[in-house]
Coordinates of C-alpha atoms and ligand atoms in Angstrom, one line a residue:
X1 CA -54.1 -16.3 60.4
X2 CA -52.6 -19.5 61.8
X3 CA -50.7 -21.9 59.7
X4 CA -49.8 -25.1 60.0
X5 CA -46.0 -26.4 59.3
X6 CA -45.7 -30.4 58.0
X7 CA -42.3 -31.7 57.8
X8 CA -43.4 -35.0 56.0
X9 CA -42.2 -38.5 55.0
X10 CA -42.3 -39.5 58.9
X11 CA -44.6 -42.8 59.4
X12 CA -47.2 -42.5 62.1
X13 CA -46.9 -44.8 64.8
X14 CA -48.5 -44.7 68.2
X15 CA -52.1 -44.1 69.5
X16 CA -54.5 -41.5 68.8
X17 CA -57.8 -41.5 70.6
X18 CA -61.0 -40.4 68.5
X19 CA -63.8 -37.7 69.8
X20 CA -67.4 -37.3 69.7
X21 CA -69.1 -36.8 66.2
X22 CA -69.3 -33.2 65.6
X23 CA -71.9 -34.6 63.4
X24 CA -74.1 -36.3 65.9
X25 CA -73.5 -33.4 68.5
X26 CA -74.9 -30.6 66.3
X27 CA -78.2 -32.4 65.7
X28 CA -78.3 -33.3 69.8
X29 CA -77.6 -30.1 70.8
X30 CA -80.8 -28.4 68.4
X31 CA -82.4 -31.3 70.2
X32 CA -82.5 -29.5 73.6
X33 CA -84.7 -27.2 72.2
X34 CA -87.7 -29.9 72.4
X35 CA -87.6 -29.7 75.9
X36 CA -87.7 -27.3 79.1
X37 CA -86.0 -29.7 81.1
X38 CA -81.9 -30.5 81.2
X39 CA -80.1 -32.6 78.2
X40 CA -76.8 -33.8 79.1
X41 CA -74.5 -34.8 76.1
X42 CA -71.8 -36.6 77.2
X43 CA -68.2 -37.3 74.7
X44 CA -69.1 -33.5 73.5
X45 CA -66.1 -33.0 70.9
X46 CA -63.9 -29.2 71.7
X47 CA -64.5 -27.7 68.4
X48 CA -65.3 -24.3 66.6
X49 CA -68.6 -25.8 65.7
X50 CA -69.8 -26.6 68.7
X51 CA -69.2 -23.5 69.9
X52 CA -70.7 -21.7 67.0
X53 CA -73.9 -24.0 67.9
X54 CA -73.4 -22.8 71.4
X55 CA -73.5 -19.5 70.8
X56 CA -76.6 -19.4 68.8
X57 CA -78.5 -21.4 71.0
X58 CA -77.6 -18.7 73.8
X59 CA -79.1 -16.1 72.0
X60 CA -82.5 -18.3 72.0
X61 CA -82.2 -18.5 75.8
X62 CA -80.7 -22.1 76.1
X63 CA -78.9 -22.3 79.4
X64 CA -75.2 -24.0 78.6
X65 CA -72.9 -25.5 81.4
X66 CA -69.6 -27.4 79.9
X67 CA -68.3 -29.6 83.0
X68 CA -65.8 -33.1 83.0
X69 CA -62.3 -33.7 81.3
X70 CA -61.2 -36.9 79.9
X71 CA -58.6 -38.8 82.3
X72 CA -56.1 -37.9 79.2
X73 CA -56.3 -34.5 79.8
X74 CA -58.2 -33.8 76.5
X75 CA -62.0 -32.7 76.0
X76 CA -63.5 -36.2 75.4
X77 CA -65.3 -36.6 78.4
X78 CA -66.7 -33.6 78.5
X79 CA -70.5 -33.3 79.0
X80 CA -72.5 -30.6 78.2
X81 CA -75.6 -29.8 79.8
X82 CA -78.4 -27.4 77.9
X83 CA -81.3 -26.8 78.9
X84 CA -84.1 -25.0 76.8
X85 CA -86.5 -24.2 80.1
X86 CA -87.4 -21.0 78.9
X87 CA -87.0 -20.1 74.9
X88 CA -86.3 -16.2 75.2
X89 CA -86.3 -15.8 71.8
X90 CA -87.1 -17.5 68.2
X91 CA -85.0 -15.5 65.9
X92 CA -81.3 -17.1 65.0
X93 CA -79.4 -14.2 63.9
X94 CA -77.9 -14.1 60.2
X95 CA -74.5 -13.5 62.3
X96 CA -74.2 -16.3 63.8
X97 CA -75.8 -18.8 61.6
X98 CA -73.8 -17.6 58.4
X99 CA -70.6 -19.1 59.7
X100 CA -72.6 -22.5 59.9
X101 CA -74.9 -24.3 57.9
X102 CA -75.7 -26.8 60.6
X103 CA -77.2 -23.9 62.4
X104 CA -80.8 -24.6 60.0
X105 CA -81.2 -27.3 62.4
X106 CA -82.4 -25.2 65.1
X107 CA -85.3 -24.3 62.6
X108 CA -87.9 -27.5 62.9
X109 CA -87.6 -27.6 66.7
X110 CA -88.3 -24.2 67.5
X111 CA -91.2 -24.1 65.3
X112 CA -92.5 -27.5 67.0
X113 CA -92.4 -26.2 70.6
X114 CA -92.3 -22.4 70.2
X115 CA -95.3 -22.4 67.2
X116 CA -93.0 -20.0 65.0
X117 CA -89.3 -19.6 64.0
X118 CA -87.2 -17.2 62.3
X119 CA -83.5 -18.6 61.1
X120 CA -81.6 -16.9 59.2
X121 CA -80.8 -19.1 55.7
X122 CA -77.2 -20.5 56.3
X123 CA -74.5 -18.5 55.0
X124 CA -72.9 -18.0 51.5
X125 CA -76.2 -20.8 50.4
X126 CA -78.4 -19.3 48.2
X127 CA -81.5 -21.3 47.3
X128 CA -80.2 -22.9 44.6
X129 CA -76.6 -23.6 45.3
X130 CA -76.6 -25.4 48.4
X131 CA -80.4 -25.2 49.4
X132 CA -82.6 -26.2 52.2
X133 CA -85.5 -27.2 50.0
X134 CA -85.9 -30.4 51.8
X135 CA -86.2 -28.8 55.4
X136 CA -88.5 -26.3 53.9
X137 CA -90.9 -28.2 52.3
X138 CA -91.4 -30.9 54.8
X139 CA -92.3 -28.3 57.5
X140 CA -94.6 -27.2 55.4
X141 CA -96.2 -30.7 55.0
X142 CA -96.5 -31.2 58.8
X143 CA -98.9 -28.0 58.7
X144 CA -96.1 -24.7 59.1
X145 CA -96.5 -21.7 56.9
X146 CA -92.9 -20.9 55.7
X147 CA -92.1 -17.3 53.8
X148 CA -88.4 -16.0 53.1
X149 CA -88.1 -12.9 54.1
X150 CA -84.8 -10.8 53.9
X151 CA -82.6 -13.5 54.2
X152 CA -85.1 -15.4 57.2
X153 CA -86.9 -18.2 57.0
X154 CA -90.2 -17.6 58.6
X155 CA -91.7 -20.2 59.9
X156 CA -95.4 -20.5 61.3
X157 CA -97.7 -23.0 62.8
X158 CA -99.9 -21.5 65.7
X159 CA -101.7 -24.6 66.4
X160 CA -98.6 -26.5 66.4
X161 CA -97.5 -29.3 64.1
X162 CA -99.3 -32.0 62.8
X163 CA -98.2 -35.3 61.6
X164 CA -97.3 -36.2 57.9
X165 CA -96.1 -39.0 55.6
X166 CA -93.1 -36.6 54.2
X167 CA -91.1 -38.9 51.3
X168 CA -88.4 -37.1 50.4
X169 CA -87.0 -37.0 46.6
X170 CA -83.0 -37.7 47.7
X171 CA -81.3 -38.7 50.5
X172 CA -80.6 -35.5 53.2
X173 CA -78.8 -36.0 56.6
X174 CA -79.9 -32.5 57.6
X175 CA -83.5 -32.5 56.5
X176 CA -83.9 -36.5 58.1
X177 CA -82.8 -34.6 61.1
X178 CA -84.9 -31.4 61.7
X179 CA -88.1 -33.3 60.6
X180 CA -87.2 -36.3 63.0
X181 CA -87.0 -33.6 65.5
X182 CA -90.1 -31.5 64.7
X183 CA -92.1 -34.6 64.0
X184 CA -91.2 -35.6 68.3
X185 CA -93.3 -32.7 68.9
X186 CA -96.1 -32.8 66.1
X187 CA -99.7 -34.7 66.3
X188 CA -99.8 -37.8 65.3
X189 CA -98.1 -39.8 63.3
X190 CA -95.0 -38.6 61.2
X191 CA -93.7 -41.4 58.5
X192 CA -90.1 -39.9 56.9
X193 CA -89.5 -42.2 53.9
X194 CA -85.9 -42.5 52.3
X195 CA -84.9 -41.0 55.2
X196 CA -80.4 -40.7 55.9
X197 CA -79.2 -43.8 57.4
X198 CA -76.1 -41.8 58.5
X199 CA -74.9 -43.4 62.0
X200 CA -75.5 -39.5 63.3
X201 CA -79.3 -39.7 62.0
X202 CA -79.8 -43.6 64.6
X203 CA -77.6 -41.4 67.3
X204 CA -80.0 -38.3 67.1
X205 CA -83.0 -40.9 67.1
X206 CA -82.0 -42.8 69.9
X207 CA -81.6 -40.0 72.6
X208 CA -84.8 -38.5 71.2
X209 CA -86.1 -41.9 72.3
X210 CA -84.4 -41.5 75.9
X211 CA -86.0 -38.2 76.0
X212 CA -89.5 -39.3 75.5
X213 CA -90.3 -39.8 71.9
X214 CA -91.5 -42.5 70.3
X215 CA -89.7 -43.7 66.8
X216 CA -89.4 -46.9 64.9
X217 CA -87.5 -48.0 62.3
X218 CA -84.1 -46.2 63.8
X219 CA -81.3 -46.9 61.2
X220 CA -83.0 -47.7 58.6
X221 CA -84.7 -45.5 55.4
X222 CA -88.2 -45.4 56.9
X223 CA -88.6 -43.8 59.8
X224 CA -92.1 -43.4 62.0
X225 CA -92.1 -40.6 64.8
X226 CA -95.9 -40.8 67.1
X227 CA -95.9 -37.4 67.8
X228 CA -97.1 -35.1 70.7
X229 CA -95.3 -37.0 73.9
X230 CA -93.7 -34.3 75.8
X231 CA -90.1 -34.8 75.9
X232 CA -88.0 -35.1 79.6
X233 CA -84.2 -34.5 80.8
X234 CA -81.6 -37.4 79.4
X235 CA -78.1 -38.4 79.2
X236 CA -76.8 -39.2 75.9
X237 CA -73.5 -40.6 75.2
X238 CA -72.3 -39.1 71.7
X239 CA -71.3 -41.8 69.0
X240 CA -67.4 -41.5 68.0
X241 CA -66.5 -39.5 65.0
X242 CA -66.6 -41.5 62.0
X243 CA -64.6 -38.9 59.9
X244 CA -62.2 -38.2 62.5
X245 CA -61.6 -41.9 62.5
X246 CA -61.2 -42.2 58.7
X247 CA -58.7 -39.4 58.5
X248 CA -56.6 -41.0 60.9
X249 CA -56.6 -43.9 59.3
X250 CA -55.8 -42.2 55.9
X251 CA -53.4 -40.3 57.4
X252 CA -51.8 -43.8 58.6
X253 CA -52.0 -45.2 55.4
X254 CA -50.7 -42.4 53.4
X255 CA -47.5 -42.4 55.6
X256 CA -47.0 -46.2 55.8
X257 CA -47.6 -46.6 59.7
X258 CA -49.3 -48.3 62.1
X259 CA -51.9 -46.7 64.8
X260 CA -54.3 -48.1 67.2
X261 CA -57.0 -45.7 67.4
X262 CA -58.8 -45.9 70.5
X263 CA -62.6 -45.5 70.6
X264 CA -62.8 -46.1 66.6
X265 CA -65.3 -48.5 65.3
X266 CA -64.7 -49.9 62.5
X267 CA -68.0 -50.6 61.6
X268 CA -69.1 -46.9 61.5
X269 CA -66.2 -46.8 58.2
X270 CA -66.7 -50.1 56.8
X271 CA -67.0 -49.1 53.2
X272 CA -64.0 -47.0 53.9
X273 CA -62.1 -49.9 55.5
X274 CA -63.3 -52.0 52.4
X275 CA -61.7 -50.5 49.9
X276 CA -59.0 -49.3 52.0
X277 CA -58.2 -53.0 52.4
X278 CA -58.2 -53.2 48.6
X279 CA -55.5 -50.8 48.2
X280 CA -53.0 -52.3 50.7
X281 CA -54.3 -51.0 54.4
X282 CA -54.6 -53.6 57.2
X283 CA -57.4 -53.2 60.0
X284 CA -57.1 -55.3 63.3
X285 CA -59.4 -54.9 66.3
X286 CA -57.7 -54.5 69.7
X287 CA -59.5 -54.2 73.0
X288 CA -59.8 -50.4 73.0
X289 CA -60.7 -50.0 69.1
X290 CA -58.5 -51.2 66.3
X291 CA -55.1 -50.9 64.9
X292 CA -54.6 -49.7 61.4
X293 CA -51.1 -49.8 59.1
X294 CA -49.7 -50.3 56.1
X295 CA -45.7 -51.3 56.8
X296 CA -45.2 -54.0 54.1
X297 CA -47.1 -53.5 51.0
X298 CA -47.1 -50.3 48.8
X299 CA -50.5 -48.4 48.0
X300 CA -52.4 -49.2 44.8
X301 CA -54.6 -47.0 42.7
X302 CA -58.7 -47.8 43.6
X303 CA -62.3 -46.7 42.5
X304 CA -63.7 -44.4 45.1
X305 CA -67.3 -43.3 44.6
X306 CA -69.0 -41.7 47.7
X307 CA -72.6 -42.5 48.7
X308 CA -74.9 -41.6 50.8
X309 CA -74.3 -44.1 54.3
X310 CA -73.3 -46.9 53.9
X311 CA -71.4 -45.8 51.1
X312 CA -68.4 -44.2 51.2
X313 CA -68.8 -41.0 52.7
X314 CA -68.4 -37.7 50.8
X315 CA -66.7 -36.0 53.5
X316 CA -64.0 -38.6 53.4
X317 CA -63.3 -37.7 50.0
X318 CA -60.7 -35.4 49.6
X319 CA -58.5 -37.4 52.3
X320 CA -59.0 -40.5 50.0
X321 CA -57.6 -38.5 46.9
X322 CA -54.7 -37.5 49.4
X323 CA -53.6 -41.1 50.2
X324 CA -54.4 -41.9 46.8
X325 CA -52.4 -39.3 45.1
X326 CA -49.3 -41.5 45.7
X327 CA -50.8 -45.0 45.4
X328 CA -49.5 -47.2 42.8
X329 CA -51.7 -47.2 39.1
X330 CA -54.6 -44.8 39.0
X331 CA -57.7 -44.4 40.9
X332 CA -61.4 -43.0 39.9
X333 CA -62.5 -40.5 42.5
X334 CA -66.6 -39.8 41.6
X335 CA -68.1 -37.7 44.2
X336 CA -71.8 -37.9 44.0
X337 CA -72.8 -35.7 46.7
X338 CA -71.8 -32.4 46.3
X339 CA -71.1 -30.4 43.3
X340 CA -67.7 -28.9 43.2
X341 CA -66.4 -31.1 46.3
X342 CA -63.1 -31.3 44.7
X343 CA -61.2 -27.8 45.6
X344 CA -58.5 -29.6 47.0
X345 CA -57.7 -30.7 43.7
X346 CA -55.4 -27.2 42.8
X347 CA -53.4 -27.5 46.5
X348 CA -52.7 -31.3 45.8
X349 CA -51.3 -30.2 42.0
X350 CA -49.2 -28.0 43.7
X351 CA -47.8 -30.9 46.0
X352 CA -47.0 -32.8 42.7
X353 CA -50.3 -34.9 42.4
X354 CA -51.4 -35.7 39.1
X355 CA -54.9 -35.3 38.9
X356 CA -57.5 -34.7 36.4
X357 CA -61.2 -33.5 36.9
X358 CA -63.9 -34.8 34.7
X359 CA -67.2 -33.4 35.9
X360 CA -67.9 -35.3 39.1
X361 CA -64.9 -37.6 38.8
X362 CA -61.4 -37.0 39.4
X363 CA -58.4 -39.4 37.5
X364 CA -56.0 -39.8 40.4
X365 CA -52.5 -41.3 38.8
X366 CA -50.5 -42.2 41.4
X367 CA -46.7 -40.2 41.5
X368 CA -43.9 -42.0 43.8
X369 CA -43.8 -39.0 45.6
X370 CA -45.5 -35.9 46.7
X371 CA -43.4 -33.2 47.0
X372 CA -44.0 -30.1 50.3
X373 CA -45.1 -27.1 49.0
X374 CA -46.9 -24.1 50.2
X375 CA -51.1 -24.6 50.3
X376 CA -54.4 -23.5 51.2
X377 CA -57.0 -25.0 53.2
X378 CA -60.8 -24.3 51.5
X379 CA -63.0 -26.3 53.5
X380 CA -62.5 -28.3 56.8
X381 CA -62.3 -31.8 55.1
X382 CA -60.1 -30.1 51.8
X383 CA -57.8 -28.8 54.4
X384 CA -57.2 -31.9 56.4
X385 CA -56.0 -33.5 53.3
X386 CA -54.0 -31.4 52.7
X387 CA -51.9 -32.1 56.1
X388 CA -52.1 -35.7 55.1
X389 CA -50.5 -34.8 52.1
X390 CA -48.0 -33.2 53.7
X391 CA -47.3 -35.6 56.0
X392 CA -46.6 -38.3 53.2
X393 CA -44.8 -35.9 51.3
X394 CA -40.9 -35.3 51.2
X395 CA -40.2 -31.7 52.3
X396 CA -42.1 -28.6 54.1
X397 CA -45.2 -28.0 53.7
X398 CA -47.4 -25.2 55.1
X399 CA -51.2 -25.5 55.2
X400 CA -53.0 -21.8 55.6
X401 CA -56.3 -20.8 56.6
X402 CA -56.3 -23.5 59.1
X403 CA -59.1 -22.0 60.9
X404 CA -61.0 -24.5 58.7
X405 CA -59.4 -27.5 60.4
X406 CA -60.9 -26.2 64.1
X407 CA -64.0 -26.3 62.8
X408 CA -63.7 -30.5 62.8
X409 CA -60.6 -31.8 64.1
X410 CA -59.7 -31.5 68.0
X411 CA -56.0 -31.5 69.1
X412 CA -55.1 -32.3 65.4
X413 CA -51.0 -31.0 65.7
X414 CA -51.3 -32.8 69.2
X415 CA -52.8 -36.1 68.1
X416 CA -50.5 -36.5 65.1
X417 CA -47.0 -35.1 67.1
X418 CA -47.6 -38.1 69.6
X419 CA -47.7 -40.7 66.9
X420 CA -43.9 -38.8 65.7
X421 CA -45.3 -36.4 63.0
X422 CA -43.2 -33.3 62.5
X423 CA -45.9 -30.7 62.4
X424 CA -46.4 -27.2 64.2
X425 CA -49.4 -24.6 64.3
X426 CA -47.5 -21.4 63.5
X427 CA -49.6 -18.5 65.0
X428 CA -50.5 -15.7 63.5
X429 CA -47.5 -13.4 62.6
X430 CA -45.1 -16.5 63.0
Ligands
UD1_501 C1 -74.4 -33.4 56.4 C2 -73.0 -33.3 57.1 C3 -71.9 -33.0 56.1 C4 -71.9 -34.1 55.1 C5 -73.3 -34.3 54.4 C6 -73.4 -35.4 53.5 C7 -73.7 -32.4 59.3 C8 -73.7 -31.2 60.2 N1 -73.1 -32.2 58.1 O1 -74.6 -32.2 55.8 O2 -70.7 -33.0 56.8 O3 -71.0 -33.8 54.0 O4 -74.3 -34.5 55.5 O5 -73.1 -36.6 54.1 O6 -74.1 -33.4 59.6 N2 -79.7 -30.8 49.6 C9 -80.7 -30.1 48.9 N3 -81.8 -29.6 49.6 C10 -81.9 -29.7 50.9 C11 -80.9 -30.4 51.6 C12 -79.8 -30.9 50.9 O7 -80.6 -30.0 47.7 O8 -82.9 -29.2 51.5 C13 -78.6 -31.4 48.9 C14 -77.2 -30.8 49.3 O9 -76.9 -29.6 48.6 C15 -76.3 -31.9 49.0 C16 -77.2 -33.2 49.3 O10 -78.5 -32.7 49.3 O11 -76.0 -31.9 47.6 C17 -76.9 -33.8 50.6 O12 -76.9 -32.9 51.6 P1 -77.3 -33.2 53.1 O13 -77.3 -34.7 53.3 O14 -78.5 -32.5 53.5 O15 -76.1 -32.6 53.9 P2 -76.1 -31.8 55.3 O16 -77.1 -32.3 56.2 O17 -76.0 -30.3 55.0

């Protein structure tokens, strides 16, 4: 398996220009299955999950054509054209939904059009540990008979759909999004209250809207779907990647630089950017995005606790504890999203970080310096911060199982060498 090689204590400096959401795209692709005519997404991010997404849809009968490079030469302008005109089949396979959880998405609009759905429950999630409770039982209150079966969600509704007010008990990005999406093609009126507010959920909402759907109340926690339109061909321009951005920027922070990262909004991180500013990281807006550094003033400890949007988000969370690891003072890390989010906690020990986990918190006491040191990647956020700490750290460091890192973060090694990081994907074998 591929590694990756970090010689750190080298300051970022330069530009790095920030993708699609892999966030948004997932949700936008499932989208296509509402309709049997073409939906283009342009700003498609090149990543394992896409493809994964790709793949699966495929085997449902979606038609995929990838066409268009960014002027760069990188994938960012890339648009991606699917079109669901004939749905072949209504089975996603355990094989290729296991390797993503975002692959339950396909489940509420394949019911909606096709009248029944069988998805395969995502992989290594066992009712219970990470369920889809939510998704479940808010298909079942717009009118679909659901049954688990050997691993499958079955899911029926003959008639079709039929609108519901569906108020959900905690905040879910995923189920907000396959109900949004089955709700385009129910009857009548669907009301989802305390719905996500995530930026993805408005971008999702909006090019359901150019496609023919009728919904109110985008970006906020109520949202009203009128059912039963029949949804038409659009071209949808995918919102940057929020979490790409962040990294960045925590990278940049972590290894006292200074970056202009082109295409990032600094409105989609603001509670990020917030606190960021707190600990000593300077934001300033330029033409093309905004620039970020830290060149002058040392880090200092803060109080992280993620949120559900617009709160800090939990999938910034291990890159904060990165940068944090060798601020000044100590620093309260509560992750509220997740249960055992915090498996980058061993790897960064190893790197010298003194950390200490309290149930859902982690005490952070900033050490002058992180050391290199030989880790593993767990998870696609865990492993990128791990590279950052590598990158502030003094010494080697080698990050394995960076397959992880694919799964989110385009051109990483590429992005980061431009700015005048020392770092190298060694393949497999190397
Ligand atoms: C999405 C993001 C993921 C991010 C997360 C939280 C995508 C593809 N992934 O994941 O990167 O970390 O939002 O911002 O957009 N839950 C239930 N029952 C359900 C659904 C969720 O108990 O039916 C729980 C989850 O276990 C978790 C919490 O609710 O503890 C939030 O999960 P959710 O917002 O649904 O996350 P995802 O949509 O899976």
């Amino acid at each position: 398996m591929d590694k990756i090689r970090i010689r750190g204590g080298r300051p970022l400096k330069g530009t790095i220009p920030i993708g699609g959401a892999k966030n948004a795209a997932l949700p936008l692709m499932a989208a296509s299955l509402l309709t049997d005519e073409t939906l283009t997404l342009v700003n498609i991010p090149h990543l394992a999950d896409i493809s994964t997404l790709a793949n699966l849809l495929a085997t449902l009968g979606v038609e995929i054509a990838l066409d268009g490079h960014a002027p760069n030469g990188g994938h960012a302008g890339r648009a991606l054209a699917l079109s669901a005109k004939n749905i072949t089949s209504t089975t996603a396979a355990y094989d290729l939904v296991r390797k993503m959880r975002a692959s339950i998405l396909v489940l509420g609009p394949l019911v909606a059009r096709e009248g029944q759905a069988r998805v395969s429950l995502p992989g290594g999630c066992a009712i219970g540990a990470r369920p889809v409770d939510l998704h479940l039982k808010g298909l079942e209150q717009l009118g679909a008979k659901i049954e688990l079966k050997e691993g499958y969600v079955e899911a029926a509704a003959p008639g079709g759909l039929v609108g519901a007010r569906i108020v959900f008990p905690f905040i879910s990005v995923g189920a907000t999004e396959n109900l949004m999406m089955a709700a385009t093609l129910a009857k009548g009126r669907t009301v989802l209250v305390n719905a996500a507010r995530e930026p993805e959920v408005g971008d999702l909402a909006r090019c359901l809207v150019a496609m023919g759907a009728t919904i109110t109340g985008i970006d906020t926690d109520t949202l009203t779907i009128e059912g039963g339109a029949k949804l038409h061909a659009a071209r949808h321009t995918i919102l940057p990647d929020r979490i790409e951005l962040g990294t960045y920027v925590m990278a940049t922070a972590a290894t006292g630089g200074d970056v202009e990262l082109v295409g990032g909004r600094l409105d989609l991180i603001q509670a990020a950017a917030d606190i960021l500013g707190q600990a000593g990281v300077s934001f300033a807006p330029t033409e093309r995005g905004f620039r970020v550094s830290r060149t002058n003033a040392a880090l200092t400890g803060v109080d992280v606790m993620t949120e559900p949007y617009p709160g800090f988000p939990t999938d910034l969370q291990a890159q904060m504890m990165a940068l944090l690891a060798s601020a000044e003072g100590a620093s309260m890390v509560t992750e509220t999203i997740f249960e055992n989010r915090f498996m980058h906690v061993p790897e960064l020990r190893r790197m010298g970080a003194n950390i200490n986990l309290h149930g859902g918190s982690a005490m952070v006491r900033g050490v002058p310096n992180l050391t290199g040191a030989q880790v593993m990647a767990t998870d696609l956020r865990a492993s990128v911060s791990l590279v950052i700490a590598g990158l502030a750290a003094r010494g080697e460091t080698t990050v394995a199982r960076v397959y992880h890192l694919d799964r989110g973060y385009e051109r990483l090694e590429e992005k980061l060498s431009a700015c005048g990081a020392d770092i190298e994907r060694l393949k497999e074998g190397a």
